Amino acid sequence: MSAPSVLYLHGGPGLGPVFELARYPDATHVHWWRQPLAKPCAARPFLDLQASALDELRRLAAERGAPVTLAASSFGAHLAVHLARHAPELIARIVLLAPTFDPEQAALRLARRAFRVHTDHPSAGQLAIALAAYEDDPGRPRFWDVFGALSLLPDVTSLYFGPNGGETAARSFAELIEQPGAFDGPTSVATSDDFSAIDRRPVASAFGGPVTVLFGAHDPMIDAQQDQAVWSVIFPQAEFFKVETGHFPLLELTLEECGIGWSA
């Protein structure tokens, strides 16, 4: 069996690729890489994750004997940017699926959407207070207060998905995220806090090959117009498409529709 032609960088941080593996169990051409968890007391967990991703790209490209396609979902897009900067020669093309350039603002957009949907819920007031406090004093402590208040609302994960075919995906996501290994909270906090401390200004990439970016028309976390302007700085050659999904196109569309079918 030949080596996979696609390296998949899942979102998160702290999530595992359990959702994708459940949906595409026979897609052996995709390497559904499980990103390592943050080590306890690691000084720079996001930088550690970048290094691990680069090692994985080098290993897979060497095994295949040719450049590979990078497919990155949500936060995983930042790993793709890192790989494109440091090993562009190992990449055939890049597919970004609902990339979140500013994960903190993306999560805040989700929180505001959840508040509008659940205004009458008993815990909605706590979320409103947390959001107002963040507006007055932005920063990671206030952000995590918002995240905690958001977790008190029901069915928040269902907001990730679009109205067309998203109901089944949302139900599967809600079931799978409860399984061991689906999500690691300490890794999520440590990695995202470390990420928030780096210089995140967009810089043109050394990768000059083809780049495709998919934004979900019903994504509660992304402002497609604003985000497209940023990603265009990083990848001026990128082609942008809007699809009828929420934040996880890969869980609502097919591999072919996402641009990473068997010919990738």
Tab-separated table of C-alpha atoms in Angstrom:
chain	number	residue	atom	x	y	z
A	1	MET	CA	0.000	0.000	0.000
A	2	SER	CA	1.398	3.403	-0.964
A	3	ALA	CA	1.869	6.147	1.602
A	4	PRO	CA	-1.009	8.608	2.070
A	5	SER	CA	-0.987	11.598	-0.265
A	6	VAL	CA	-2.774	13.966	2.153
A	7	LEU	CA	-1.623	15.129	5.576
A	8	TYR	CA	-4.653	16.267	7.573
A	9	LEU	CA	-4.163	18.869	10.299
A	10	HIS	CA	-7.252	18.799	12.483
A	11	GLY	CA	-8.662	21.739	14.376
A	12	GLY	CA	-8.776	22.380	18.068
A	13	PRO	CA	-6.371	22.672	19.688
A	14	GLY	CA	-7.018	19.692	21.921
A	15	LEU	CA	-9.384	17.920	19.554
A	16	GLY	CA	-8.564	14.586	17.973
A	17	PRO	CA	-9.492	13.450	14.442
A	18	VAL	CA	-12.159	11.081	15.771
A	19	PHE	CA	-14.943	12.835	13.857
A	20	GLU	CA	-13.163	12.584	10.520
A	21	LEU	CA	-12.107	8.977	11.102
A	22	ALA	CA	-15.691	8.022	11.909
A	23	ARG	CA	-16.986	9.689	8.746
A	24	TYR	CA	-14.259	8.453	6.378
A	25	PRO	CA	-13.033	5.075	7.699
A	26	ASP	CA	-11.893	3.919	4.238
A	27	ALA	CA	-10.012	7.075	3.181
A	28	THR	CA	-6.555	5.531	3.403
A	29	HIS	CA	-5.095	8.208	1.121
A	30	VAL	CA	-5.486	10.675	4.018
A	31	HIS	CA	-3.164	10.564	7.014
A	32	TRP	CA	-5.493	11.642	9.832
A	33	TRP	CA	-2.624	12.753	12.047
A	34	ARG	CA	-3.455	12.813	15.753
A	35	GLN	CA	-1.650	15.831	17.114
A	36	PRO	CA	0.284	15.147	20.344
A	37	LEU	CA	-1.095	16.427	23.620
A	38	ALA	CA	0.682	19.253	25.388
A	39	LYS	CA	3.270	18.002	27.837
A	40	PRO	CA	2.643	18.931	31.492
A	41	CYS	CA	4.372	22.209	32.355
A	42	ALA	CA	5.614	22.639	28.758
A	43	ALA	CA	7.075	26.118	28.330
A	44	ARG	CA	5.806	26.647	24.769
A	45	PRO	CA	3.172	24.054	23.852
A	46	PHE	CA	2.142	25.714	20.578
A	47	LEU	CA	5.755	25.868	19.404
A	48	ASP	CA	6.086	22.199	20.371
A	49	LEU	CA	3.022	21.426	18.245
A	50	GLN	CA	4.496	23.297	15.283
A	51	ALA	CA	7.707	21.281	15.592
A	52	SER	CA	5.776	18.001	15.757
A	53	ALA	CA	3.777	18.924	12.663
A	54	LEU	CA	6.943	19.711	10.724
A	55	ASP	CA	8.447	16.375	11.749
A	56	GLU	CA	5.272	14.613	10.607
A	57	LEU	CA	5.322	16.343	7.222
A	58	ARG	CA	8.949	15.396	6.671
A	59	ARG	CA	8.264	11.790	7.684
A	60	LEU	CA	5.234	11.434	5.396
A	61	ALA	CA	6.890	13.130	2.413
A	62	ALA	CA	9.932	10.882	2.808
A	63	GLU	CA	7.737	7.791	3.045
A	64	ARG	CA	5.808	8.829	-0.043
A	65	GLY	CA	8.879	10.020	-1.923
A	66	ALA	CA	7.001	13.078	-3.145
A	67	PRO	CA	5.379	16.276	-1.876
A	68	VAL	CA	1.999	15.830	-0.181
A	69	THR	CA	-1.238	17.771	0.001
A	70	LEU	CA	-1.898	19.623	3.241
A	71	ALA	CA	-5.523	19.753	4.370
A	72	ALA	CA	-6.122	21.864	7.467
A	73	SER	CA	-9.303	22.496	9.419
A	74	SER	CA	-9.993	25.550	11.580
A	75	PHE	CA	-7.046	26.143	13.972
A	76	GLY	CA	-5.046	23.563	12.040
A	77	ALA	CA	-4.562	26.206	9.343
A	78	HIS	CA	-1.894	27.817	11.525
A	79	LEU	CA	0.082	24.596	11.404
A	80	ALA	CA	-0.255	24.612	7.621
A	81	VAL	CA	1.129	28.154	7.542
A	82	HIS	CA	4.107	27.036	9.619
A	83	LEU	CA	4.819	24.058	7.369
A	84	ALA	CA	4.477	26.174	4.241
A	85	ARG	CA	7.006	28.612	5.651
A	86	HIS	CA	9.600	26.033	6.658
A	87	ALA	CA	9.189	23.203	4.127
A	88	PRO	CA	7.382	24.493	1.020
A	89	GLU	CA	9.252	21.981	-1.150
A	90	LEU	CA	7.462	19.112	0.630
A	91	ILE	CA	3.973	20.453	-0.143
A	92	ALA	CA	2.097	19.856	-3.399
A	93	ARG	CA	-0.894	22.017	-2.526
A	94	ILE	CA	-2.853	23.316	0.440
A	95	VAL	CA	-6.552	23.075	1.267
A	96	LEU	CA	-7.803	25.217	4.153
A	97	LEU	CA	-11.221	24.284	5.535
A	98	ALA	CA	-12.834	27.126	7.511
A	99	PRO	CA	-9.458	28.469	8.676
A	100	THR	CA	-9.611	30.627	11.800
A	101	PHE	CA	-6.906	33.261	11.657
A	102	ASP	CA	-7.878	34.694	15.054
A	103	PRO	CA	-9.249	31.783	17.129
A	104	GLU	CA	-10.081	34.028	20.087
A	105	GLN	CA	-12.305	36.287	18.022
A	106	ALA	CA	-13.803	33.248	16.296
A	107	ALA	CA	-14.794	31.766	19.670
A	108	LEU	CA	-16.269	35.098	20.729
A	109	ARG	CA	-18.372	35.172	17.561
A	110	LEU	CA	-19.660	31.716	18.478
A	111	ALA	CA	-20.471	32.899	22.007
A	112	ARG	CA	-22.444	35.874	20.694
A	113	ARG	CA	-24.333	33.599	18.314
A	114	ALA	CA	-25.120	31.201	21.158
A	115	PHE	CA	-26.394	34.074	23.273
A	116	ARG	CA	-28.764	35.193	20.484
A	117	VAL	CA	-30.056	31.640	20.062
A	118	HIS	CA	-30.462	30.987	23.798
A	119	THR	CA	-31.401	34.438	25.116
A	120	ASP	CA	-34.153	32.963	27.278
A	121	HIS	CA	-31.983	30.267	28.857
A	122	PRO	CA	-31.344	30.661	32.620
A	123	SER	CA	-27.579	30.838	32.039
A	124	ALA	CA	-27.742	33.389	29.225
A	125	GLY	CA	-27.289	36.219	31.706
A	126	GLN	CA	-23.941	34.817	32.848
A	127	LEU	CA	-22.744	34.736	29.260
A	128	ALA	CA	-23.903	38.323	28.699
A	129	ILE	CA	-21.973	39.458	31.780
A	130	ALA	CA	-18.841	37.581	30.677
A	131	LEU	CA	-19.010	39.045	27.170
A	132	ALA	CA	-19.443	42.562	28.543
A	133	ALA	CA	-16.492	42.067	30.897
A	134	TYR	CA	-14.347	40.928	27.985
A	135	GLU	CA	-15.304	44.007	25.985
A	136	ASP	CA	-14.232	46.188	28.900
A	137	ASP	CA	-10.995	44.300	29.549
A	138	PRO	CA	-9.954	42.007	26.664
A	139	GLY	CA	-7.460	39.283	27.490
A	140	ARG	CA	-7.131	35.587	28.164
A	141	PRO	CA	-8.607	35.556	31.716
A	142	ARG	CA	-11.780	37.292	30.503
A	143	PHE	CA	-11.833	35.098	27.409
A	144	TRP	CA	-11.867	31.932	29.492
A	145	ASP	CA	-14.682	33.416	31.580
A	146	VAL	CA	-16.679	33.711	28.353
A	147	PHE	CA	-15.783	30.150	27.406
A	148	GLY	CA	-16.932	28.886	30.799
A	149	ALA	CA	-20.239	30.729	30.573
A	150	LEU	CA	-20.724	29.453	27.024
A	151	SER	CA	-20.413	25.866	28.232
A	152	LEU	CA	-23.504	26.370	30.429
A	153	LEU	CA	-25.770	26.757	27.397
A	154	PRO	CA	-27.350	23.710	25.742
A	155	ASP	CA	-26.472	22.277	22.331
A	156	VAL	CA	-23.670	24.763	21.645
A	157	THR	CA	-21.852	22.310	19.362
A	158	SER	CA	-24.929	22.138	17.106
A	159	LEU	CA	-24.253	25.769	16.155
A	160	TYR	CA	-21.117	24.648	14.316
A	161	PHE	CA	-23.205	23.100	11.550
A	162	GLY	CA	-25.308	24.424	8.686
A	163	PRO	CA	-29.032	23.835	8.085
A	164	ASN	CA	-28.500	21.699	4.983
A	165	GLY	CA	-27.400	18.251	6.078
A	166	GLY	CA	-25.821	19.466	9.287
A	167	GLU	CA	-28.271	17.804	11.669
A	168	THR	CA	-26.765	14.336	11.278
A	169	ALA	CA	-23.228	15.706	11.544
A	170	ALA	CA	-24.125	17.703	14.636
A	171	ARG	CA	-25.617	14.636	16.337
A	172	SER	CA	-22.546	12.545	15.505
A	173	PHE	CA	-20.225	15.319	16.728
A	174	ALA	CA	-22.087	15.597	20.038
A	175	GLU	CA	-21.822	11.836	20.580
A	176	LEU	CA	-18.187	11.465	19.547
A	177	ILE	CA	-16.851	14.420	21.518
A	178	GLU	CA	-17.836	12.570	24.702
A	179	GLN	CA	-15.562	9.651	23.829
A	180	PRO	CA	-12.112	9.292	25.427
A	181	GLY	CA	-9.452	10.934	23.288
A	182	ALA	CA	-11.831	13.199	21.411
A	183	PHE	CA	-10.903	16.329	23.339
A	184	ASP	CA	-8.238	17.222	25.878
A	185	GLY	CA	-9.026	20.349	27.899
A	186	PRO	CA	-5.558	21.017	29.357
A	187	THR	CA	-3.998	20.788	25.894
A	188	SER	CA	-6.605	23.163	24.511
A	189	VAL	CA	-5.983	25.784	27.195
A	190	ALA	CA	-2.187	25.532	27.202
A	191	THR	CA	-1.799	25.510	23.419
A	192	SER	CA	-4.263	28.287	22.684
A	193	ASP	CA	-2.841	30.498	25.451
A	194	ASP	CA	0.656	30.008	24.043
A	195	PHE	CA	-0.614	30.726	20.537
A	196	SER	CA	-2.186	33.976	21.727
A	197	ALA	CA	1.255	35.170	22.869
A	198	ILE	CA	2.979	34.906	19.470
A	199	ASP	CA	3.191	37.544	16.743
A	200	ARG	CA	0.175	36.770	14.574
A	201	ARG	CA	0.494	39.437	11.913
A	202	PRO	CA	-0.061	37.872	8.467
A	203	VAL	CA	3.109	37.444	6.413
A	204	ALA	CA	3.330	36.238	2.811
A	205	SER	CA	4.222	32.559	2.626
A	206	ALA	CA	7.185	31.050	0.832
A	207	PHE	CA	4.818	28.466	-0.678
A	208	GLY	CA	3.865	29.395	-4.228
A	209	GLY	CA	1.779	26.361	-5.157
A	210	PRO	CA	-2.004	26.085	-5.362
A	211	VAL	CA	-4.062	26.990	-2.299
A	212	THR	CA	-7.810	26.488	-1.901
A	213	VAL	CA	-9.803	28.017	0.947
A	214	LEU	CA	-13.350	26.960	1.839
A	215	PHE	CA	-15.581	29.095	4.045
A	216	GLY	CA	-18.916	27.792	5.317
A	217	ALA	CA	-21.834	30.059	4.483
A	218	HIS	CA	-23.362	29.223	7.890
A	219	ASP	CA	-20.154	29.272	9.928
A	220	PRO	CA	-20.800	31.119	13.215
A	221	MET	CA	-17.078	31.591	13.871
A	222	ILE	CA	-15.808	33.243	10.692
A	223	ASP	CA	-16.390	36.554	8.943
A	224	ALA	CA	-15.589	35.351	5.422
A	225	GLN	CA	-14.967	38.823	3.991
A	226	GLN	CA	-12.665	39.864	6.821
A	227	ASP	CA	-10.858	36.530	6.996
A	228	GLN	CA	-10.395	36.299	3.229
A	229	ALA	CA	-8.506	39.592	3.266
A	230	VAL	CA	-6.095	38.197	5.872
A	231	TRP	CA	-5.531	34.833	4.204
A	232	SER	CA	-4.955	36.614	0.891
A	233	VAL	CA	-1.929	38.294	2.451
A	234	ILE	CA	-0.482	34.932	3.467
A	235	PHE	CA	-1.386	33.119	0.249
A	236	PRO	CA	-1.929	35.687	-2.544
A	237	GLN	CA	-2.529	32.861	-5.017
A	238	ALA	CA	-5.384	31.347	-2.984
A	239	GLU	CA	-8.762	30.610	-4.500
A	240	PHE	CA	-11.700	31.157	-2.156
A	241	PHE	CA	-15.020	29.347	-2.191
A	242	LYS	CA	-18.132	29.593	-0.047
A	243	VAL	CA	-19.890	26.286	0.629
A	244	GLU	CA	-23.257	25.527	2.209
A	245	THR	CA	-21.918	24.267	5.537
A	246	GLY	CA	-21.061	25.475	8.997
A	247	HIS	CA	-17.600	25.423	10.565
A	248	PHE	CA	-16.668	21.862	9.583
A	249	PRO	CA	-17.057	21.433	5.799
A	250	LEU	CA	-15.405	18.014	6.001
A	251	LEU	CA	-18.193	16.755	8.268
A	252	GLU	CA	-20.995	17.964	5.994
A	253	LEU	CA	-19.565	17.528	2.487
A	254	THR	CA	-17.634	14.743	0.770
A	255	LEU	CA	-13.859	14.497	0.477
A	256	GLU	CA	-14.185	15.302	-3.215
A	257	GLU	CA	-16.273	18.405	-2.524
A	258	CYS	CA	-13.604	19.531	-0.059
A	259	GLY	CA	-10.860	19.045	-2.638
A	260	ILE	CA	-9.100	16.088	-1.024
A	261	GLY	CA	-10.569	13.122	-2.863
A	262	TRP	CA	-8.543	10.091	-3.926
A	263	SER	CA	-6.788	12.046	-6.669
A	264	ALA	CA	-5.316	14.517	-4.146
